[in-house]
């Protein structure tokens, strides 16, 4: 499919008003997306676990403008209160998606949104936020013009990508791949697809306990971060490596080979940070507690042979990943040894989830 396939045919039938609501989850990448080309096209393919507990709930009420105008009209409530500083991001998002949703300037939108996780917890809310918003706008288009379920899912992912790249992996569960990659037929730079590999049951109920080492704003925004990959001395090798790691994951996921899984996932996390340390300008996004957690986790794994590993986003927080079979042991270890390294002892228990859900439509 190409961008043009997502352009709507001309509409005839506009509802006066209505309301739609979606809850969309966050996701955690196993093979990381880091570096992009124009129009939110990824420099390399990535794959993620869709999460469950970390989610954004968004409702959009829409009403026909009395007088047509050439601008977007929207108001925004975040957790029940007006939130002016989110508006520019939404304005940019609307500008990017308008070629594909040409009804947007005909309506006034009242957007109400909230996160299940604390704001400024250092957890990226753009993946869940942009996917929930994309789904709401697309549901409005669906009221104007019918579309098939498979096309709806692809277009939702396509639109979410224009808000935040990784958001395109937050529409479906439970393992989603995004970016053109030879190993998956139908993979695309334009949207995420459910991983069509055979996946061993051990991965079906995987847990992600997110240790909030630093709850403040991200030191480096992802836009700045992705740009650091332009003219980066190791960029080409890194982009190749993402393909190789996806190749490696295929049998690992099928066989449930946890040893090999942990190796790929941890290497990906450290590579992401290595890219930031070796860019110009350079950044260290880990904090002393991040390293303490990693070292304690490795020592625990060596001593107890528990299949528990970590991954990182572009920040200091640590995602601790483990299968359901060792849940009790892992949580005990996290509480006994790792929580002390979290800001105010805060952490979030999450697990692999099934994707976004519509909860309201009228
Ligand atoms: O979606 P963005 O532009 O915020 O980029 C996210 C990039 C990482 O979270 C660091 C990696 C990934 O693949 O999710």
CSV table of C-alpha atoms and ligand atoms in Angstrom, one decimal:
chain,number,residue,atom,x,y,z
A,1,UNK,CA,0.0,0.0,0.0
A,2,UNK,CA,1.1,3.6,-0.6
A,3,UNK,CA,0.2,6.9,1.2
A,4,UNK,CA,-2.4,7.5,-1.5
A,5,UNK,CA,-4.4,4.4,-0.5
A,6,UNK,CA,-5.1,6.2,2.8
A,7,UNK,CA,-6.6,9.2,1.1
A,8,UNK,CA,-10.4,9.3,1.6
A,9,UNK,CA,-12.8,9.3,-1.4
A,10,UNK,CA,-15.0,12.4,-1.5
A,11,UNK,CA,-17.7,12.4,1.2
A,12,UNK,CA,-21.3,13.2,0.8
A,13,UNK,CA,-22.9,12.6,4.2
A,14,UNK,CA,-21.7,14.6,7.2
A,15,UNK,CA,-23.2,13.9,10.6
A,16,UNK,CA,-24.1,17.0,12.6
A,17,UNK,CA,-22.4,15.9,15.8
A,18,UNK,CA,-21.4,12.9,17.8
A,19,UNK,CA,-18.8,11.5,20.2
A,20,UNK,CA,-16.3,8.6,20.1
A,21,UNK,CA,-13.9,7.2,22.7
A,22,UNK,CA,-10.9,5.0,22.5
A,23,UNK,CA,-8.4,3.6,25.0
A,24,UNK,CA,-5.0,2.9,23.6
A,25,UNK,CA,-2.0,1.3,25.2
A,26,UNK,CA,1.7,2.2,25.3
A,27,UNK,CA,4.2,-0.3,23.9
A,28,UNK,CA,7.8,-1.3,24.6
A,29,UNK,CA,10.2,-2.0,21.7
A,30,UNK,CA,12.3,-5.1,21.7
A,31,UNK,CA,14.1,-4.1,18.6
A,32,UNK,CA,14.3,-0.3,18.7
A,33,UNK,CA,13.3,2.4,16.2
A,34,UNK,CA,15.9,5.1,16.4
A,35,UNK,CA,16.4,7.3,13.4
A,36,UNK,CA,13.9,8.5,10.8
A,37,UNK,CA,13.6,9.9,7.3
A,38,UNK,CA,11.1,12.6,6.2
A,39,UNK,CA,7.4,12.0,6.9
A,40,UNK,CA,8.0,9.8,9.9
A,41,UNK,CA,9.5,7.0,7.8
A,42,UNK,CA,11.7,4.8,10.1
A,43,UNK,CA,15.3,4.3,9.3
A,44,UNK,CA,15.0,0.7,10.5
A,45,UNK,CA,12.3,-1.8,11.3
A,46,UNK,CA,11.3,-2.4,14.9
A,47,UNK,CA,9.1,-4.7,16.9
A,48,UNK,CA,7.4,-4.2,20.3
A,49,UNK,CA,5.2,-5.7,22.9
A,50,UNK,CA,1.9,-3.9,23.2
A,51,UNK,CA,1.4,-3.0,26.9
A,52,UNK,CA,-1.9,-3.2,28.8
A,53,UNK,CA,-1.9,-1.1,32.0
A,54,UNK,CA,-0.1,2.0,30.6
A,55,UNK,CA,-2.8,3.5,28.4
A,56,UNK,CA,-4.4,6.8,27.3
A,57,UNK,CA,-8.2,7.2,27.3
A,58,UNK,CA,-9.5,9.8,24.8
A,59,UNK,CA,-13.0,11.0,23.9
A,60,UNK,CA,-13.6,13.3,21.0
A,61,UNK,CA,-17.0,15.1,20.7
A,62,UNK,CA,-17.5,16.6,17.3
A,63,UNK,CA,-20.0,19.2,16.0
A,64,UNK,CA,-20.4,20.8,12.6
A,65,UNK,CA,-19.0,24.3,12.4
A,66,UNK,CA,-21.7,26.8,11.7
A,67,UNK,CA,-19.5,28.6,9.2
A,68,UNK,CA,-16.8,26.8,7.3
A,69,UNK,CA,-13.3,28.1,8.0
A,70,UNK,CA,-9.9,27.1,6.9
A,71,UNK,CA,-8.5,26.3,10.3
A,72,UNK,CA,-8.7,23.6,12.8
A,73,UNK,CA,-11.0,24.2,15.7
A,74,UNK,CA,-10.5,22.2,18.9
A,75,UNK,CA,-10.4,22.5,22.7
A,76,UNK,CA,-8.5,20.1,25.0
A,77,UNK,CA,-9.0,18.8,28.5
A,78,UNK,CA,-6.2,16.8,30.0
A,79,UNK,CA,-7.3,15.0,33.1
A,80,UNK,CA,-10.3,17.3,33.4
A,81,UNK,CA,-8.4,20.5,33.0
A,82,UNK,CA,-7.5,22.7,30.0
A,83,UNK,CA,-4.0,22.0,28.8
A,84,UNK,CA,-2.6,24.7,26.6
A,85,UNK,CA,0.9,23.2,26.3
A,86,UNK,CA,-0.4,20.1,24.6
A,87,UNK,CA,-2.2,22.1,21.9
A,88,UNK,CA,0.7,22.8,19.5
A,89,UNK,CA,1.4,19.0,19.2
A,90,UNK,CA,-2.2,18.3,18.4
A,91,UNK,CA,-2.3,21.2,15.9
A,92,UNK,CA,0.8,19.7,14.1
A,93,UNK,CA,-0.8,16.3,14.2
A,94,UNK,CA,-4.0,17.6,12.6
A,95,UNK,CA,-2.0,19.3,9.9
A,96,UNK,CA,-0.2,16.1,9.1
A,97,UNK,CA,-3.3,13.9,9.0
A,98,UNK,CA,-5.6,16.3,7.2
A,99,UNK,CA,-4.7,15.1,3.7
A,100,UNK,CA,-6.0,11.7,4.8
A,101,UNK,CA,-9.0,12.9,6.8
A,102,UNK,CA,-10.4,15.9,4.8
A,103,UNK,CA,-13.4,16.4,7.1
A,104,UNK,CA,-11.3,17.8,9.9
A,105,UNK,CA,-11.8,21.5,9.1
A,106,UNK,CA,-15.6,21.0,9.0
A,107,UNK,CA,-15.9,20.3,12.7
A,108,UNK,CA,-15.2,21.7,16.1
A,109,UNK,CA,-13.7,19.0,18.4
A,110,UNK,CA,-13.7,18.8,22.1
A,111,UNK,CA,-11.0,16.4,23.1
A,112,UNK,CA,-10.9,14.9,26.6
A,113,UNK,CA,-7.9,12.8,27.4
A,114,UNK,CA,-6.3,11.1,30.5
A,115,UNK,CA,-3.5,8.7,31.1
A,116,UNK,CA,-3.6,5.6,33.4
A,117,UNK,CA,0.0,6.3,34.5
A,118,UNK,CA,1.1,9.5,36.3
A,119,UNK,CA,1.9,12.4,34.1
A,120,UNK,CA,5.6,13.3,34.0
A,121,UNK,CA,6.4,9.8,35.2
A,122,UNK,CA,9.0,9.7,32.4
A,123,UNK,CA,6.9,7.2,30.5
A,124,UNK,CA,6.4,8.1,26.9
A,125,UNK,CA,2.7,9.0,26.6
A,126,UNK,CA,3.0,9.9,23.0
A,127,UNK,CA,2.5,6.3,21.7
A,128,UNK,CA,-0.7,5.8,23.7
A,129,UNK,CA,-1.8,9.4,23.3
A,130,UNK,CA,-1.4,9.6,19.6
A,131,UNK,CA,-2.8,6.2,18.8
A,132,UNK,CA,-6.0,6.9,20.9
A,133,UNK,CA,-6.4,10.3,19.2
A,134,UNK,CA,-5.9,8.8,15.7
A,135,UNK,CA,-8.5,6.1,16.5
A,136,UNK,CA,-11.0,8.7,17.6
A,137,UNK,CA,-10.6,10.8,14.4
A,138,UNK,CA,-10.7,7.7,12.2
A,139,UNK,CA,-13.9,6.5,14.0
A,140,UNK,CA,-15.5,9.8,13.0
A,141,UNK,CA,-14.5,9.2,9.4
A,142,UNK,CA,-15.9,5.7,9.7
A,143,UNK,CA,-19.3,7.3,10.5
A,144,UNK,CA,-19.0,9.4,7.3
A,145,UNK,CA,-17.8,6.6,5.2
A,146,UNK,CA,-17.8,2.8,5.8
A,147,UNK,CA,-14.4,1.0,5.8
A,148,UNK,CA,-13.4,-2.6,6.3
A,149,UNK,CA,-12.0,-3.6,9.6
A,150,UNK,CA,-8.5,-4.5,8.2
A,151,UNK,CA,-8.3,-1.2,6.4
A,152,UNK,CA,-9.4,0.7,9.5
A,153,UNK,CA,-6.7,-0.9,11.6
A,154,UNK,CA,-4.0,-0.1,9.0
A,155,UNK,CA,-5.2,3.4,8.5
A,156,UNK,CA,-5.4,4.0,12.3
A,157,UNK,CA,-1.7,2.9,12.6
A,158,UNK,CA,-0.8,5.0,9.6
A,159,UNK,CA,-2.4,8.1,11.1
A,160,UNK,CA,-0.9,7.4,14.6
A,161,UNK,CA,2.5,7.2,13.0
A,162,UNK,CA,2.2,10.7,11.8
A,163,UNK,CA,1.7,11.8,15.4
A,164,UNK,CA,4.6,9.8,16.9
A,165,UNK,CA,6.4,7.0,15.1
A,166,UNK,CA,6.1,4.4,17.8
A,167,UNK,CA,2.4,5.1,18.2
A,168,UNK,CA,1.7,3.1,15.1
A,169,UNK,CA,2.7,0.0,17.1
A,170,UNK,CA,0.0,0.7,19.7
A,171,UNK,CA,-3.2,-0.1,17.8
A,172,UNK,CA,-3.0,-3.9,18.0
A,173,UNK,CA,-1.6,-6.5,20.3
A,174,UNK,CA,0.4,-8.2,21.3
A,175,UNK,CA,3.6,-8.2,19.2
A,176,UNK,CA,3.7,-5.5,16.5
A,177,UNK,CA,6.3,-5.0,13.8
A,178,UNK,CA,6.8,-1.7,12.0
A,179,UNK,CA,9.1,-0.9,9.1
A,180,UNK,CA,9.9,-2.5,5.8
A,181,UNK,CA,11.7,-5.8,6.6
A,182,UNK,CA,12.3,-8.7,4.3
A,183,UNK,CA,11.4,-11.3,6.9
A,184,UNK,CA,7.8,-10.3,7.1
A,185,UNK,CA,5.6,-10.2,4.1
A,186,UNK,CA,3.3,-7.2,4.2
A,187,UNK,CA,5.5,-5.2,6.6
A,188,UNK,CA,5.5,-1.5,5.8
A,189,UNK,CA,7.2,1.7,6.7
A,190,UNK,CA,3.7,3.3,6.8
A,191,UNK,CA,2.1,1.3,9.5
A,192,UNK,CA,2.6,-1.5,12.0
A,193,UNK,CA,1.4,-5.1,11.5
A,194,UNK,CA,0.8,-7.8,14.0
A,195,UNK,CA,3.7,-10.1,14.1
A,196,UNK,CA,2.7,-13.0,11.8
A,197,UNK,CA,5.4,-15.4,13.3
A,198,UNK,CA,4.5,-18.3,15.3
A,199,UNK,CA,4.9,-17.1,18.9
A,200,UNK,CA,5.6,-19.6,21.8
A,201,UNK,CA,3.0,-19.5,24.6
A,202,UNK,CA,5.7,-18.3,27.1
A,203,UNK,CA,5.5,-14.9,25.4
A,204,UNK,CA,1.8,-14.7,25.6
A,205,UNK,CA,1.6,-13.5,29.2
A,206,UNK,CA,4.9,-11.6,29.5
A,207,UNK,CA,5.3,-9.0,32.2
A,208,UNK,CA,6.9,-5.6,32.1
A,209,UNK,CA,7.5,-3.9,35.4
A,210,UNK,CA,8.5,-0.3,34.8
A,211,UNK,CA,10.9,1.1,37.3
A,212,UNK,CA,10.6,4.8,37.5
A,213,UNK,CA,14.2,5.9,38.1
A,214,UNK,CA,13.5,9.4,37.0
A,215,UNK,CA,10.0,10.9,36.7
A,216,UNK,CA,10.9,14.3,35.2
A,217,UNK,CA,10.8,15.4,31.6
A,218,UNK,CA,12.9,13.5,29.1
A,219,UNK,CA,16.4,15.0,28.8
A,220,UNK,CA,16.3,14.6,25.0
A,221,UNK,CA,13.0,14.7,23.1
A,222,UNK,CA,12.6,11.9,20.7
A,223,UNK,CA,12.6,14.3,17.7
A,224,UNK,CA,16.0,15.5,18.7
A,225,UNK,CA,17.1,12.0,19.4
A,226,UNK,CA,16.1,10.6,16.0
A,227,UNK,CA,17.9,13.5,14.4
A,228,UNK,CA,21.1,12.5,16.1
A,229,UNK,CA,21.2,9.5,13.7
A,230,UNK,CA,21.7,11.8,10.7
A,231,UNK,CA,25.4,11.7,10.0
A,232,UNK,CA,26.0,9.5,13.0
A,233,UNK,CA,29.2,7.5,12.4
A,234,UNK,CA,27.6,4.2,13.3
A,235,UNK,CA,24.1,4.8,11.8
A,236,UNK,CA,24.4,2.4,8.8
A,237,UNK,CA,25.7,-0.5,10.9
A,238,UNK,CA,23.0,0.1,13.5
A,239,UNK,CA,20.2,0.1,10.9
A,240,UNK,CA,21.6,-3.2,9.5
A,241,UNK,CA,21.8,-4.6,13.0
A,242,UNK,CA,18.1,-4.0,13.5
A,243,UNK,CA,17.3,-6.2,10.5
A,244,UNK,CA,19.7,-8.9,11.8
A,245,UNK,CA,18.1,-8.8,15.3
A,246,UNK,CA,14.7,-9.2,13.8
A,247,UNK,CA,16.0,-12.2,11.9
A,248,UNK,CA,17.3,-13.6,15.2
A,249,UNK,CA,14.0,-13.0,17.0
A,250,UNK,CA,12.0,-15.1,14.5
A,251,UNK,CA,13.1,-18.6,15.8
A,252,UNK,CA,13.5,-17.2,19.3
A,253,UNK,CA,9.9,-16.3,19.5
A,254,UNK,CA,8.7,-19.5,17.9
A,255,UNK,CA,10.8,-21.7,20.2
A,256,UNK,CA,10.4,-19.7,23.4
A,257,UNK,CA,14.2,-19.5,23.7
A,258,UNK,CA,14.4,-17.1,26.6
A,259,UNK,CA,18.2,-17.1,26.9
A,260,UNK,CA,18.5,-15.8,23.3
A,261,UNK,CA,15.5,-13.5,23.7
A,262,UNK,CA,17.1,-11.8,26.7
A,263,UNK,CA,20.4,-11.4,24.8
A,264,UNK,CA,18.8,-9.7,21.8
A,265,UNK,CA,16.5,-7.4,24.0
A,266,UNK,CA,19.3,-6.2,26.3
A,267,UNK,CA,21.7,-5.7,23.5
A,268,UNK,CA,19.1,-3.6,21.7
A,269,UNK,CA,18.5,-1.4,24.8
A,270,UNK,CA,22.2,-0.8,25.3
A,271,UNK,CA,22.7,-0.1,21.6
A,272,UNK,CA,20.1,2.6,21.7
A,273,UNK,CA,21.9,4.2,24.5
A,274,UNK,CA,25.3,3.7,22.8
A,275,UNK,CA,23.9,5.6,19.8
A,276,UNK,CA,23.1,8.5,22.0
A,277,UNK,CA,26.5,8.4,23.7
A,278,UNK,CA,28.3,8.4,20.4
A,279,UNK,CA,26.3,11.1,18.6
A,280,UNK,CA,27.2,14.7,18.3
A,281,UNK,CA,26.0,16.3,20.6
A,282,UNK,CA,26.3,13.3,22.9
A,283,UNK,CA,24.0,12.3,25.8
A,284,UNK,CA,24.0,9.9,28.7
A,285,UNK,CA,20.4,9.1,29.5
A,286,UNK,CA,21.1,6.5,32.1
A,287,UNK,CA,21.4,7.5,35.7
A,288,UNK,CA,23.4,5.9,38.5
A,289,UNK,CA,20.3,4.0,39.7
A,290,UNK,CA,19.7,2.7,36.1
A,291,UNK,CA,23.1,1.0,36.2
A,292,UNK,CA,22.6,-0.2,39.8
A,293,UNK,CA,19.4,-1.9,38.7
A,294,UNK,CA,21.0,-3.5,35.6
A,295,UNK,CA,23.9,-4.8,37.7
A,296,UNK,CA,21.6,-6.2,40.4
A,297,UNK,CA,19.4,-7.8,37.8
A,298,UNK,CA,22.4,-9.5,36.2
A,299,UNK,CA,23.7,-10.7,39.5
A,300,UNK,CA,20.2,-12.1,40.4
A,301,UNK,CA,19.9,-13.8,37.0
A,302,UNK,CA,23.3,-15.4,37.4
A,303,UNK,CA,22.6,-16.6,40.9
A,304,UNK,CA,19.1,-17.9,40.5
A,305,UNK,CA,18.9,-18.6,36.7
A,306,UNK,CA,15.6,-16.7,36.7
A,307,UNK,CA,14.8,-15.5,33.1
A,308,UNK,CA,14.4,-11.9,33.9
A,309,UNK,CA,15.9,-9.1,31.7
A,310,UNK,CA,15.7,-5.4,31.1
A,311,UNK,CA,15.1,-3.0,28.3
A,312,UNK,CA,15.3,0.8,28.2
A,313,UNK,CA,13.5,3.6,26.4
A,314,UNK,CA,15.3,6.9,25.6
A,315,UNK,CA,15.5,7.7,29.3
A,316,UNK,CA,16.7,6.5,32.7
A,317,UNK,CA,13.7,4.2,33.6
A,318,UNK,CA,14.1,0.5,33.4
A,319,UNK,CA,11.6,-2.0,32.0
A,320,UNK,CA,12.0,-5.4,33.6
A,321,UNK,CA,10.7,-8.2,31.4
A,322,UNK,CA,9.9,-11.7,32.6
A,323,UNK,CA,7.5,-14.6,31.8
A,324,UNK,CA,4.4,-15.3,33.9
A,325,UNK,CA,6.0,-18.5,35.2
A,326,UNK,CA,8.5,-16.6,37.4
A,327,UNK,CA,6.2,-13.7,38.3
A,328,UNK,CA,6.2,-14.2,42.1
A,329,UNK,CA,10.0,-14.6,42.2
A,330,UNK,CA,10.5,-11.6,40.0
A,331,UNK,CA,8.2,-9.3,41.9
A,332,UNK,CA,9.8,-10.3,45.2
A,333,UNK,CA,13.2,-9.5,43.8
A,334,UNK,CA,12.0,-6.2,42.4
A,335,UNK,CA,10.5,-5.2,45.8
A,336,UNK,CA,13.5,-6.4,47.8
A,337,UNK,CA,16.3,-5.0,45.7
A,338,UNK,CA,15.2,-2.7,42.9
A,339,UNK,CA,12.5,-0.5,44.2
A,340,UNK,CA,15.0,1.3,46.4
A,341,UNK,CA,16.5,2.7,43.1
A,342,UNK,CA,13.1,4.2,41.9
A,343,UNK,CA,12.2,7.8,42.5
A,344,UNK,CA,9.9,7.8,45.6
A,345,UNK,CA,9.8,4.0,45.3
A,346,UNK,CA,7.5,4.2,42.3
A,347,UNK,CA,7.1,1.4,39.7
A,348,UNK,CA,4.3,0.2,37.5
A,349,UNK,CA,3.3,-3.4,36.9
A,350,UNK,CA,2.3,-3.9,33.3
A,351,UNK,CA,2.1,-6.9,30.9
A,352,UNK,CA,1.6,-7.7,27.3
A,353,UNK,CA,-1.8,-6.6,26.1
A,354,UNK,CA,-4.2,-7.0,23.2
A,355,UNK,CA,-4.3,-3.5,21.8
A,356,UNK,CA,-6.6,-0.5,21.6
A,357,UNK,CA,-10.4,-0.7,22.5
A,358,UNK,CA,-13.3,1.5,21.5
A,359,UNK,CA,-15.4,2.2,24.6
A,360,UNK,CA,-17.8,4.8,23.3
A,361,UNK,CA,-19.6,5.8,20.2
A,362,UNK,CA,-22.7,7.9,19.6
B,1,LIG,O1,7.8,7.4,18.7
B,1,LIG,P1,9.0,8.3,19.1
B,1,LIG,O2,9.3,9.3,18.0
B,1,LIG,O3,8.7,8.9,20.4
B,1,LIG,O4,10.3,7.4,19.2
B,1,LIG,C1,10.4,6.4,20.2
B,1,LIG,C2,11.7,5.7,20.1
B,1,LIG,C3,12.0,4.7,21.2
B,1,LIG,O5,10.9,4.6,22.2
B,1,LIG,C4,13.2,5.1,21.9
B,1,LIG,C5,12.2,3.3,20.6
B,1,LIG,C6,11.0,2.6,20.1
B,1,LIG,O6,11.1,1.9,19.1
B,1,LIG,O7,9.9,2.7,20.7
